[in-house]
Amino acid sequence: MTSSAVSALARYPVWQAPMAGGASCPALAAAVSEAGGLGFLAAGYKTPEAVREEVVQLRALLSGQSLGGQTLGGQTLGDRQRFGVNLFLPQPEPDGPTRAAVAEYRRRLAVEAERLATPLGDPDRSADDDFDAKVELLLADPVPVVSFTFGCPSPEVLKAFADVGTVTVATVTGAAEAVAARQAGADALCVQGVEAGGHQGTHRDDPRRDGSALGLLPLLAEVREAVPLPLVAAGGLMRGAQIAAVLAAGADAAQLGTAFLPCPESGAHPLHRQALTDPGFGWTELTRAFSGRPARGLVNRFMREHGGSAPSAYPQVHHLTAGLRQAAARSGDPQGMALWAGQGHRLARPLPAGELVRLLAEELRDAQES
Amino acid sequence: MTSSAVSALARYPVWQAPMAGGASCPALAAAVSEAGGLGFLAAGYKTPEAVREEVVQLRALLSGQSLGGQTLGGQTLGDRQRFGVNLFLPQPEPDGPTRAAVAEYRRRLAVEAERLATPLGDPDRSADDDFDAKVELLLADPVPVVSFTFGCPSPEVLKAFADVGTVTVATVTGAAEAVAARQAGADALCVQGVEAGGHQGTHRDDPRRDGSALGLLPLLAEVREAVPLPLVAAGGLMRGAQIAAVLAAGADAAQLGTAFLPCPESGAHPLHRQALTDPGFGWTELTRAFSGRPARGLVNRFMREHGGSAPSAYPQVHHLTAGLRQAAARSGDPQGMALWAGQGHRLARPLPAGELVRLLAEELRDAQES
């Protein structure tokens, strides 16, 4: 796959990041794609049936714009509407020490459960996010782009997507992951810097490497020199001039998440949107407090009190805290919610998503021309 | 001061970072400046007399290139040769709890001292790095550029430099520091991302904010929108395409440190140079283990064993460990040395500094033209 093929996926090199947990809904993806960006649905945490339903909704919202038979990844996309779907890779079953650490964290969170009169979730709910069923439905009814987080699928799965004309994008956080994804057959890479909000897409979580995550520019350079695939740069990007920057550094497109959170079309909770530019939230950090995997959010009480104790146990901790987070949101308490945000959160602009895409494209052009 | 004034300081927007501890010597600064970049001397840790001596040496190495009476910061630089000197700001006297924490860390390091048969240093050696005397000598015999790390000087000091025609550059790691530096009267800012090797130039070290340091692109955007000063971007930059990236994001020049470490002209220890691209050193992290302030280095035994216990106590911990680090270097043990490195260390190229400056300029042009 060539860089120009990635460029052909959307009028502007602006991809809306798939944000699992509700923010990336069909309305947001549709507004982004209609404006000339590339909208994404987040299949993570959803049932296959809910994913299918969102794809149907998104298609209905899109105006039938066509890719005009352009060839992508050797395949003809025909007249499918432009958008992507993101899948979470299955995670390994927890070993004994991990189960013990989760049980210990569960005891620690009992006070939170009592405070909110909400039971803790079952950490042993599925760890595979129904990956196989989601792959099956996306092969049966293909979409233009499928991206992957928390690992890279097998060569067989990637080949199956290629066979139905779907472009595959593996999320990577280092050169070794990039090389592995290329060897497996991914068409392109989403290169995610430490600045990114929400989960780091690292293929294997290793607490011994906490503190080693790379900033976007060093990461881009390392990956650019390690693999010849098209790259989509992600992490802390909020302005068109920053998109110009990552394009100059070798990326073919930029993926923005936090920038789209405050858009009226996003499914983000109102308290989450407000918190992004609330001076009461000073900064973001990576934490395992909510999910058991490093994810970047605005530092709040829950992160401060539990971040240091949370084990590396994803998605066990995610299941454990899901009810607590929902209860905190219902009770209007942002201090108990997962306020995912990238490092650029202060620059968030509450514009309609289409307007934001056009503004970013304009800022990009200005930066490239100056 | 205008952006074009910063551009006029050197033919290429390539500044060589001042690296205290020996790497930034007159030979390196001269080679960089002669090739069209901006070389820097690092006054930190040196006596005023040694700084004066280095300035004399550097001037003798420079070929007398002239700035041709260009006006910078409202002043005429006349025919002074192009280079800069970096100063460390005085640090507050340690309080009682800090002294106790240093004493505790000292007990922890006793085993290291015994192993190397080297006494620990006196943590109560001066904490002001002879700042006033260094300012005095640079006012008496001015240089084109003076940059500052670990804080911003008073308006009086900045005004005094302006009065003698010296351009002042304050290092900042956040928008609040940038606003403060502008209010104090700095001519330009060095904007240092979390990717940078060596010490973070944060004005006040606060362990409660560990984990909050910004990647270079989010930081540049925040500072760019907060203050109208010229910006020099620093942190993990190793290639001309990355320089193109930070220029697109609003910087006026890029400052590179690790990129120059392996140059034959640098004063870096041979083991330090070798470690940069040695696969045995997996990654970098920020640590207080060597100095008591967060600084990025290749993770080695000393960092792993002591990083978690090191107090926020700069320069007390620096003085404490200075002898250990020197002894480790003498005994050829990189596991006991401070192997400062930015996140891009794997891309280090052992070229003569002048050749590296020209290559970076060529890569920059290619990236801007593509």
XYZ file of C-alpha atoms in Angstrom:
740
model
C 0.000 0.000 0.000
C 1.291 3.450 -0.845
C 1.099 6.764 0.943
C -1.074 8.189 -1.801
C -3.551 5.361 -1.172
C -3.895 6.512 2.443
C -4.279 10.083 1.239
C -7.066 8.893 -1.071
C -9.111 7.659 1.896
C -10.239 11.187 2.715
C -10.059 14.653 1.213
C -8.049 15.929 4.205
C -5.394 14.006 6.166
C -7.566 14.273 9.276
C -8.714 11.038 10.921
C -11.073 11.100 13.882
C -9.733 8.704 16.493
C -11.926 5.800 17.561
C -12.698 6.508 21.232
C -14.279 3.526 22.939
C -16.760 4.109 25.735
C -19.296 6.197 23.850
C -17.526 9.271 22.490
C -17.088 7.926 18.948
C -20.688 7.479 17.844
C -22.151 7.306 14.305
C -23.133 11.003 14.386
C -19.539 12.068 15.040
C -18.014 9.744 12.458
C -20.587 10.855 9.880
C -19.941 14.557 10.456
C -16.170 14.036 10.146
C -16.404 11.918 7.001
C -18.942 14.231 5.371
C -16.610 17.183 5.916
C -13.718 15.436 4.215
C -11.994 13.747 7.161
C -12.121 10.056 8.022
C -14.641 9.171 10.739
C -14.225 6.090 12.922
C -16.470 3.888 14.990
C -15.045 2.289 18.136
C -16.101 -1.352 18.368
C -14.264 -1.917 21.662
C -16.477 -2.894 24.668
C -19.521 -3.203 22.367
C -21.359 -6.380 21.416
C -21.024 -7.472 17.782
C -24.726 -6.703 17.369
C -24.225 -3.131 18.625
C -21.294 -2.702 16.248
C -23.400 -3.927 13.342
C -26.142 -1.496 14.335
C -23.692 1.442 14.470
C -22.341 0.613 11.023
C -25.920 0.614 9.691
C -26.622 3.956 11.383
C -23.411 5.507 10.088
C -24.073 4.401 6.518
C -27.528 5.935 6.697
C -26.043 9.226 7.864
C -23.459 9.383 5.106
C -24.551 10.992 1.888
C -23.376 8.229 -0.361
C -20.114 9.878 -1.313
C -18.075 7.525 -3.379
C -14.439 6.600 -3.579
C -14.975 6.322 -7.319
C -13.477 2.898 -7.773
C -10.081 3.966 -6.431
C -7.711 1.118 -5.817
C -6.559 0.760 -2.223
C -4.222 -1.947 -1.037
C -4.583 -3.612 -4.413
C -8.351 -3.766 -3.989
C -11.158 -1.737 -5.447
C -13.270 -0.102 -2.761
C -16.082 0.584 -5.175
C -18.660 2.971 -3.856
C -18.426 2.172 -0.168
C -18.752 5.209 1.995
C -15.626 6.479 3.691
C -15.164 5.508 7.345
C -13.333 3.105 9.599
C -14.042 0.740 12.480
C -11.580 0.057 15.300
C -11.243 -3.341 16.995
C -9.555 -4.294 20.270
C -7.347 -7.363 20.114
C -8.072 -10.260 22.514
C -5.918 -10.137 25.638
C -4.102 -13.074 27.234
C -5.850 -14.854 30.089
C -4.645 -13.516 33.438
C -2.132 -15.681 35.290
C -2.227 -16.462 39.015
C -0.301 -13.413 40.235
C -2.456 -11.166 38.052
C -5.646 -12.665 39.528
C -4.281 -12.121 43.016
C -3.417 -8.502 42.199
C -6.913 -7.925 40.831
C -8.438 -9.413 44.001
C -6.275 -7.086 46.093
C -7.324 -4.066 43.987
C -10.934 -5.185 44.336
C -10.612 -5.005 48.131
C -9.133 -1.548 47.799
C -12.074 -0.382 45.671
C -14.689 -1.651 48.142
C -14.873 1.814 49.722
C -15.673 3.328 46.310
C -18.404 0.750 45.724
C -19.898 1.516 49.128
C -19.757 5.258 48.573
C -21.637 4.961 45.274
C -23.864 2.079 46.427
C -22.778 0.272 43.271
C -21.390 -3.247 43.080
C -17.972 -3.799 41.565
C -18.012 -5.567 38.203
C -16.921 -9.120 37.500
C -13.264 -8.928 36.464
C -13.543 -12.301 34.748
C -15.965 -11.200 32.092
C -14.588 -11.910 28.657
C -11.065 -10.746 27.833
C -11.457 -11.180 24.070
C -13.905 -8.313 23.407
C -15.732 -10.682 20.987
C -12.936 -10.047 18.526
C -13.645 -13.061 16.310
C -17.344 -12.271 15.966
C -16.586 -8.642 15.115
C -14.040 -9.709 12.501
C -16.611 -12.091 11.065
C -19.264 -9.415 10.701
C -16.814 -6.939 9.141
C -15.700 -9.587 6.648
C -19.280 -10.456 5.775
C -20.221 -6.806 5.261
C -16.924 -4.980 4.633
C -16.099 -1.397 5.555
C -13.334 0.713 3.936
C -10.915 0.727 6.893
C -10.430 -1.406 10.015
C -7.877 -0.373 12.614
C -6.611 -2.410 15.564
C -5.594 -1.553 19.115
C -3.706 -3.565 21.802
C -1.953 -5.783 19.304
C -1.842 -6.866 15.701
C -4.066 -9.585 14.226
C -2.674 -12.737 12.634
C -1.552 -12.703 8.992
C -4.665 -14.775 8.208
C -7.052 -12.157 9.596
C -5.207 -9.323 7.849
C -5.245 -11.308 4.594
C -8.973 -11.920 4.948
C -9.587 -8.177 5.265
C -7.358 -7.529 2.250
C -9.344 -10.075 0.291
C -12.570 -8.134 0.876
C -10.941 -4.805 0.021
C -10.657 -3.443 3.556
C -7.584 -1.372 4.423
C -6.028 -2.538 7.717
C -4.283 -0.181 10.141
C -2.355 -1.493 13.156
C -1.760 0.835 16.101
C 1.882 0.826 17.239
C 3.876 2.604 19.947
C 7.387 1.538 18.962
C 9.554 0.361 16.081
C 9.456 -3.309 17.106
C 5.653 -3.316 17.053
C 5.771 -1.571 13.667
C 8.056 -4.205 12.198
C 5.843 -6.997 13.570
C 2.700 -5.381 12.150
C 4.291 -5.027 8.753
C 5.433 -8.643 8.793
C 1.884 -9.716 9.668
C 0.611 -7.816 6.645
C -0.973 -4.598 7.926
C -1.549 -2.014 5.178
C -0.720 1.032 7.307
C 0.203 1.969 10.873
C -1.334 4.311 13.399
C 1.715 5.648 15.246
C 0.585 6.642 18.736
C 2.768 8.930 20.848
C 2.779 9.179 24.642
C 0.771 12.417 24.319
C -2.356 10.527 23.256
C -5.494 10.516 25.385
C -7.095 7.253 26.467
C -5.358 3.919 26.183
C -1.866 3.491 24.874
C -2.173 0.842 22.174
C 0.996 -0.955 23.266
C 0.830 -4.567 22.115
C 1.880 -5.993 25.471
C 1.564 -4.038 28.704
C 4.797 -4.243 30.712
C 5.005 -2.255 33.969
C 8.804 -2.513 33.866
C 8.664 -0.165 30.891
C 6.450 2.456 32.536
C 8.027 5.816 31.827
C 9.560 4.718 28.540
C 6.743 5.658 26.131
C 7.943 7.820 23.245
C 6.822 11.292 22.283
C 5.229 11.461 18.843
C 8.135 13.047 16.931
C 10.829 10.592 18.110
C 8.391 7.710 17.590
C 7.524 8.837 14.048
C 11.188 9.088 13.092
C 12.002 5.642 14.461
C 9.012 3.972 12.795
C 9.515 5.920 9.547
C 13.030 4.510 9.261
C 12.052 0.988 10.338
C 9.137 0.272 7.974
C 8.041 1.621 4.572
C 4.286 1.582 5.360
C 2.015 4.656 5.317
C 1.795 6.186 8.795
C -1.032 7.934 10.596
C 0.286 10.025 13.481
C -1.660 10.237 16.756
C -1.121 11.866 20.134
C -1.953 15.309 21.473
C -2.738 16.895 18.085
C -5.257 19.765 18.278
C -4.293 22.272 15.565
C -3.702 22.237 11.823
C -0.128 23.446 12.321
C 0.547 20.261 14.320
C -0.885 18.202 11.465
C 1.511 20.038 9.136
C 4.267 19.086 11.581
C 3.583 15.344 11.543
C 3.222 15.364 7.752
C 6.630 17.059 7.517
C 8.003 14.390 9.848
C 6.896 11.618 7.520
C 3.278 10.841 8.393
C 0.593 10.560 5.715
C -2.303 11.610 7.931
C -3.023 12.656 11.522
C -5.503 11.067 13.903
C -7.176 13.334 16.483
C -9.341 12.194 19.379
C -9.504 14.783 22.157
C -9.994 17.522 19.553
C -13.350 15.932 18.654
C -14.555 15.214 22.212
C -16.269 18.603 22.731
C -18.048 18.528 19.353
C -21.848 18.485 19.738
C -21.957 15.240 17.719
C -19.616 13.373 20.093
C -21.071 10.964 22.602
C -18.798 12.199 25.406
C -20.455 12.884 28.755
C -21.061 16.619 29.352
C -18.858 16.538 32.467
C -16.070 14.990 30.415
C -16.309 17.746 27.789
C -16.348 20.471 30.404
C -13.370 19.052 32.236
C -11.111 19.362 29.168
C -10.762 23.123 29.518
C -11.643 23.433 33.224
C -8.607 24.982 34.968
C -9.548 22.869 37.999
C -8.099 19.892 36.117
C -4.440 20.740 35.943
C -2.894 18.079 33.757
C -3.113 14.556 32.383
C -1.246 11.410 33.353
C -1.101 7.796 32.294
C -2.902 5.542 34.765
C -3.993 1.914 35.191
C -6.549 2.953 37.833
C -9.640 2.539 35.641
C -8.781 -0.307 33.278
C -5.548 -2.045 34.259
C -3.716 -0.716 31.208
C -1.949 2.666 30.881
C -4.407 5.263 29.616
C -4.121 9.046 29.709
C -6.740 11.068 31.518
C -7.179 14.296 33.424
C -5.850 13.696 36.925
C -8.772 13.454 39.362
C -9.433 12.019 42.804
C -9.868 8.426 41.595
C -6.565 8.506 39.723
C -4.722 10.110 42.624
C -6.092 7.671 45.192
C -5.849 4.439 43.210
C -3.421 4.964 40.320
C -0.407 3.839 42.303
C -2.111 0.599 43.396
C -3.762 -0.506 40.170
C -2.319 -3.716 38.714
C -1.410 -4.429 35.112
C -4.576 -6.424 34.442
C -6.566 -5.477 31.388
C -9.472 -5.809 30.859
C -10.052 -7.258 34.340
C -9.758 -3.848 36.017
C -11.874 -2.277 33.268
C -14.714 -4.696 34.105
C -14.185 -4.151 37.842
C -14.569 -0.358 37.656
C -17.157 -0.033 34.854
C -20.104 0.290 37.250
C -18.255 2.749 39.489
C -17.477 5.008 36.548
C -21.055 4.919 35.328
C -22.384 5.633 38.809
C -19.990 8.575 39.216
C -21.206 9.984 35.889
C -24.856 9.542 36.918
C -24.204 11.314 40.203
C -22.452 14.171 38.384
C -19.029 13.539 39.933
C -16.150 13.967 37.459
C -13.723 12.995 40.240
C -14.828 9.386 39.900
C -15.034 9.226 36.106
C -12.388 8.255 33.559
C -11.767 11.659 31.958
C -9.650 10.446 29.040
C -7.786 13.311 27.429
C -4.661 13.867 25.381
C -1.961 16.335 26.424
C -3.439 19.049 24.195
C -6.797 19.087 26.022
C -6.618 22.771 26.919
C -6.772 23.647 23.221
C -10.120 21.855 22.722
C -12.668 23.839 20.690
C -16.376 23.027 21.022
C -17.160 23.344 17.313
C -19.430 21.172 15.187
C -17.260 18.316 13.924
C -17.537 19.262 10.251
C -16.560 22.829 11.015
C -13.601 21.569 13.040
C -12.410 19.377 10.152
C -12.582 22.313 7.759
C -10.808 24.613 10.236
C -8.032 22.060 10.777
C -7.629 21.731 6.995
C -7.395 25.504 6.697
C -4.821 25.749 9.519
C -2.875 22.917 7.882
C -2.786 24.752 4.560
C -1.745 28.001 6.247
C 1.094 26.247 8.087
C 2.285 24.528 4.931
C 2.239 27.762 2.953
C 3.959 29.969 5.531
C 12.328 40.477 19.346
C 11.044 38.997 16.124
C 11.223 35.523 14.657
C 13.415 36.759 11.847
C 15.873 38.043 14.446
C 16.202 34.507 15.816
C 16.610 33.209 12.280
C 19.393 35.755 11.761
C 21.431 34.221 14.594
C 22.550 31.376 12.366
C 22.370 30.366 8.729
C 20.361 27.225 9.612
C 17.706 26.912 12.343
C 19.874 24.324 14.084
C 21.014 25.076 17.623
C 23.362 22.744 19.442
C 22.023 22.199 22.951
C 24.207 23.209 25.882
C 24.979 19.909 27.628
C 26.542 20.446 31.024
C 29.013 17.907 32.328
C 31.562 18.063 29.538
C 29.807 17.175 26.275
C 29.388 20.780 25.103
C 32.974 21.929 24.755
C 34.441 24.764 22.672
C 35.436 22.386 19.853
C 31.827 21.210 19.434
C 30.316 24.691 19.607
C 32.887 25.994 17.127
C 32.242 23.210 14.620
C 28.481 23.787 14.824
C 28.717 27.569 14.479
C 31.251 27.384 11.670
C 28.922 25.086 9.706
C 26.038 27.524 10.007
C 24.302 26.312 13.155
C 24.433 27.957 16.575
C 26.926 26.386 18.963
C 26.518 26.621 22.731
C 28.767 26.397 25.750
C 27.338 24.961 28.972
C 28.369 27.061 31.960
C 26.533 24.839 34.453
C 28.736 23.137 37.109
C 31.775 25.116 35.906
C 33.622 27.850 37.788
C 33.306 31.353 36.354
C 37.002 31.172 35.494
C 36.511 27.960 33.502
C 33.586 29.554 31.667
C 35.683 32.582 30.792
C 38.424 30.269 29.544
C 35.976 28.322 27.349
C 34.644 31.543 25.813
C 38.198 32.562 24.972
C 38.900 29.149 23.441
C 35.698 29.196 21.422
C 36.371 32.662 20.034
C 39.832 31.568 18.970
C 38.339 28.583 17.141
C 35.765 30.646 15.276
C 36.856 32.148 12.014
C 35.679 35.628 12.758
C 32.418 35.336 10.865
C 30.387 38.447 11.437
C 26.763 39.177 12.047
C 27.314 42.275 9.943
C 25.783 44.752 12.338
C 22.384 43.053 12.311
C 19.998 44.352 14.919
C 18.836 41.746 17.435
C 16.529 42.520 20.308
C 16.868 46.185 19.501
C 20.643 45.951 19.873
C 23.454 45.827 17.390
C 25.558 42.715 17.773
C 28.386 44.181 15.790
C 30.973 41.677 14.717
C 30.733 39.273 17.628
C 31.037 35.677 16.602
C 27.917 33.580 16.649
C 27.460 31.324 19.684
C 25.617 31.089 22.969
C 26.323 30.330 26.618
C 23.856 28.567 28.921
C 23.527 29.391 32.625
C 21.823 27.431 35.416
C 19.616 29.488 37.720
C 20.341 29.444 41.478
C 18.178 26.927 43.338
C 16.356 27.551 46.623
C 18.110 26.446 49.806
C 16.880 22.997 50.864
C 14.353 22.921 53.716
C 14.445 20.508 56.653
C 12.524 17.639 55.046
C 14.695 17.933 51.937
C 17.869 17.723 54.028
C 16.497 14.660 55.787
C 15.635 13.032 52.470
C 19.142 13.726 51.178
C 20.639 12.186 54.319
C 18.472 9.109 53.817
C 19.533 8.843 50.154
C 23.137 9.262 51.248
C 22.805 6.201 53.498
C 21.336 4.279 50.581
C 24.289 5.195 48.346
C 26.901 4.074 50.891
C 27.087 0.679 49.196
C 27.893 2.369 45.880
C 30.625 4.435 47.515
C 32.102 1.314 49.053
C 31.967 -0.614 45.800
C 33.864 2.147 43.961
C 36.092 3.063 46.920
C 35.015 6.653 46.356
C 33.609 9.013 48.962
C 30.189 10.539 48.441
C 30.231 14.259 47.698
C 29.160 17.059 50.025
C 25.495 17.749 49.219
C 25.775 21.205 50.753
C 28.218 22.561 48.229
C 26.827 25.685 46.619
C 23.331 25.610 45.183
C 23.706 28.796 43.165
C 26.177 27.513 40.533
C 27.986 30.884 40.831
C 25.215 32.404 38.797
C 25.919 36.018 39.757
C 29.602 35.798 38.930
C 28.865 34.180 35.583
C 26.323 36.876 34.763
C 28.889 39.485 35.696
C 31.553 38.100 33.398
C 29.094 37.750 30.494
C 27.980 41.344 30.982
C 31.582 42.570 31.119
C 32.516 40.680 27.952
C 29.230 40.035 26.147
C 28.385 37.065 23.926
C 25.632 37.008 21.280
C 23.204 34.697 23.118
C 22.714 33.605 26.732
C 20.162 30.920 27.570
C 18.883 29.906 30.994
C 17.875 26.609 32.566
C 15.980 25.788 35.809
C 14.209 29.143 35.965
C 14.126 32.613 34.543
C 16.355 35.472 35.739
C 14.952 38.688 37.186
C 13.836 41.498 34.874
C 16.945 43.410 36.002
C 19.334 40.685 34.834
C 17.505 40.266 31.525
C 17.533 44.034 31.030
C 21.261 44.148 31.722
C 21.880 41.553 29.023
C 19.649 43.469 26.616
C 21.650 46.611 27.363
C 24.866 44.937 26.230
C 23.237 43.515 23.109
C 22.946 39.900 24.255
C 19.878 37.924 23.188
C 18.325 36.097 26.162
C 16.577 32.733 25.847
C 14.640 31.210 28.760
C 14.038 27.456 28.810
C 10.394 26.573 29.528
C 8.406 23.346 29.847
C 4.892 24.801 30.056
C 2.735 27.772 29.148
C 2.825 29.294 32.651
C 6.623 29.334 32.622
C 6.524 30.871 29.140
C 4.231 33.679 30.266
C 6.435 34.351 33.296
C 9.576 34.456 31.165
C 7.999 36.857 28.752
C 6.863 39.102 31.585
C 10.399 39.102 32.970
C 11.683 40.252 29.589
C 13.263 37.223 27.898
C 13.850 37.747 24.160
C 13.019 34.177 23.136
C 12.098 30.815 24.638
C 13.623 27.378 24.399
C 10.584 25.107 24.530
C 11.694 21.761 25.945
C 9.498 18.671 25.498
C 9.497 15.575 27.694
C 11.499 13.793 24.977
C 14.640 15.808 25.772
C 17.766 14.162 27.120
C 19.366 15.370 30.328
C 17.630 17.680 32.754
C 14.135 18.964 32.259
C 14.450 22.727 32.627
C 11.269 23.006 34.705
C 11.451 26.187 36.786
C 10.378 24.466 39.998
C 10.685 20.729 40.515
C 7.450 19.302 41.935
C 7.232 15.522 42.432
C 3.431 15.755 42.563
C 3.582 16.587 38.863
C 5.795 13.672 37.877
C 4.217 12.090 34.831
C 2.706 15.353 33.605
C 5.528 16.626 31.373
C 4.337 17.517 27.873
C 5.462 16.086 24.567
C 7.063 18.641 22.272
C 4.161 19.138 19.838
C 1.458 19.775 22.490
C 3.887 21.990 24.386
C 4.777 24.034 21.293
C 1.110 24.619 20.493
C 0.298 25.732 24.041
C 3.276 28.067 24.293
C 2.794 29.373 20.739
C -0.732 30.473 21.651
C 0.250 31.851 25.054
C 3.157 34.142 24.133
C 4.261 35.934 20.953
C 8.010 35.350 21.473
C 10.290 33.467 19.064
C 10.507 29.789 20.052
C 13.325 27.285 19.827
C 12.014 23.718 20.015
C 13.956 21.038 21.902
C 13.398 17.394 22.755
C 14.232 14.190 20.933
C 15.036 15.819 17.576
C 17.552 13.874 15.471
C 16.603 14.402 11.822
C 16.019 17.349 9.497
C 12.436 16.187 8.865
C 11.760 16.641 12.583
C 13.191 20.153 12.393
C 10.801 20.811 9.507
C 8.040 19.498 11.772
C 8.726 21.886 14.664
C 9.101 24.821 12.266
C 5.690 23.935 10.795
C 4.298 23.805 14.337
C 5.411 27.372 15.028
C 9.024 27.168 16.183
C 11.717 29.435 14.731
C 14.598 27.042 15.301
C 15.324 23.593 16.739
C 17.808 22.737 19.473
C 19.469 19.313 19.333
C 21.620 17.768 22.052
C 21.790 13.980 21.786
C 22.277 14.282 18.017
C 25.647 15.984 18.686
C 26.830 13.662 21.490
C 28.554 11.136 19.183
C 30.342 13.802 17.118
C 34.137 13.518 17.393
C 34.230 17.135 18.662
C 31.898 16.464 21.600
C 33.346 16.020 25.047
C 31.068 13.073 25.844
C 32.722 10.028 27.416
C 33.338 7.214 24.893
C 31.135 4.843 26.909
C 28.349 7.421 26.811
C 28.575 7.728 23.020
C 28.628 3.972 22.549
C 25.632 3.452 24.802
C 23.386 5.653 22.641
C 23.037 3.014 19.933
C 23.908 -0.063 22.020
C 20.875 -2.394 21.902
C 21.793 -3.420 25.444
C 20.362 -0.089 26.574
C 16.699 -0.478 25.828
C 15.168 2.889 26.510
C 15.382 6.177 28.375
C 13.501 7.393 31.434
C 13.362 10.495 33.578
C 15.158 9.985 36.885
C 16.229 11.914 39.968
C 18.786 9.213 40.822
C 21.879 11.170 39.775
C 21.028 14.799 40.510
C 17.772 15.135 42.467
C 15.966 16.673 39.504
C 14.209 14.805 36.678
C 16.668 14.151 33.863
C 16.383 11.710 30.978
C 19.000 9.024 30.561
C 19.437 5.510 29.242
C 18.111 3.166 31.903
C 21.009 1.413 33.619
C 21.661 -0.345 36.903
C 22.100 2.838 38.946
C 18.805 4.263 37.707
C 16.940 0.994 38.269
C 18.316 0.523 41.770
C 18.069 4.098 43.047
C 15.655 6.027 40.824
C 12.638 5.178 42.946
C 14.318 6.364 46.143
C 15.979 9.572 44.978
C 14.561 12.722 46.569
C 13.658 15.975 44.853
C 16.811 17.750 45.983
C 18.808 19.510 43.317
C 21.732 20.144 43.256
C 22.297 18.348 46.577
C 21.994 14.893 44.974
C 24.126 16.048 42.033
C 26.957 16.910 44.442
C 26.424 13.667 46.368
C 26.810 11.425 43.304
C 29.400 13.391 41.295
C 32.350 11.339 42.549
C 30.492 8.046 42.033
C 29.733 8.917 38.437
C 33.318 9.916 37.740
C 34.630 6.760 39.371
C 32.237 4.596 37.349
C 33.457 6.295 34.163
C 37.097 5.768 35.155
C 36.454 2.102 35.840
C 34.697 1.724 32.476
C 31.278 0.901 33.936
C 28.404 2.563 32.037
C 25.960 1.020 34.534
C 27.057 3.554 37.139
C 27.277 6.607 34.879
C 24.626 9.193 34.015
C 24.022 8.307 30.374
C 21.924 11.341 29.493
C 20.054 10.808 26.243
C 16.927 12.049 24.513
C 14.244 9.680 23.253
C 15.711 9.720 19.753
C 19.074 8.279 20.858
C 18.885 5.250 18.562
C 19.077 7.579 15.553
C 22.401 9.090 16.630
C 24.955 9.431 13.818
C 28.675 9.670 14.655
C 29.467 12.367 12.084
C 31.736 15.385 12.438
C 29.556 18.161 13.867
C 29.845 20.420 10.837
C 28.871 17.591 8.527
C 25.904 16.807 10.780
C 24.723 20.439 10.677
C 24.893 20.442 6.882
C 23.117 17.072 6.649
C 20.340 18.260 8.975
C 19.930 21.405 6.856
C 19.719 19.272 3.729
C 17.147 16.929 5.302
C 15.187 19.962 6.474
C 15.100 21.398 2.972
C 14.059 18.049 1.498
C 11.222 17.718 4.011
C 10.039 21.254 3.362
C 10.080 20.761 -0.386
C 8.349 17.371 -0.488
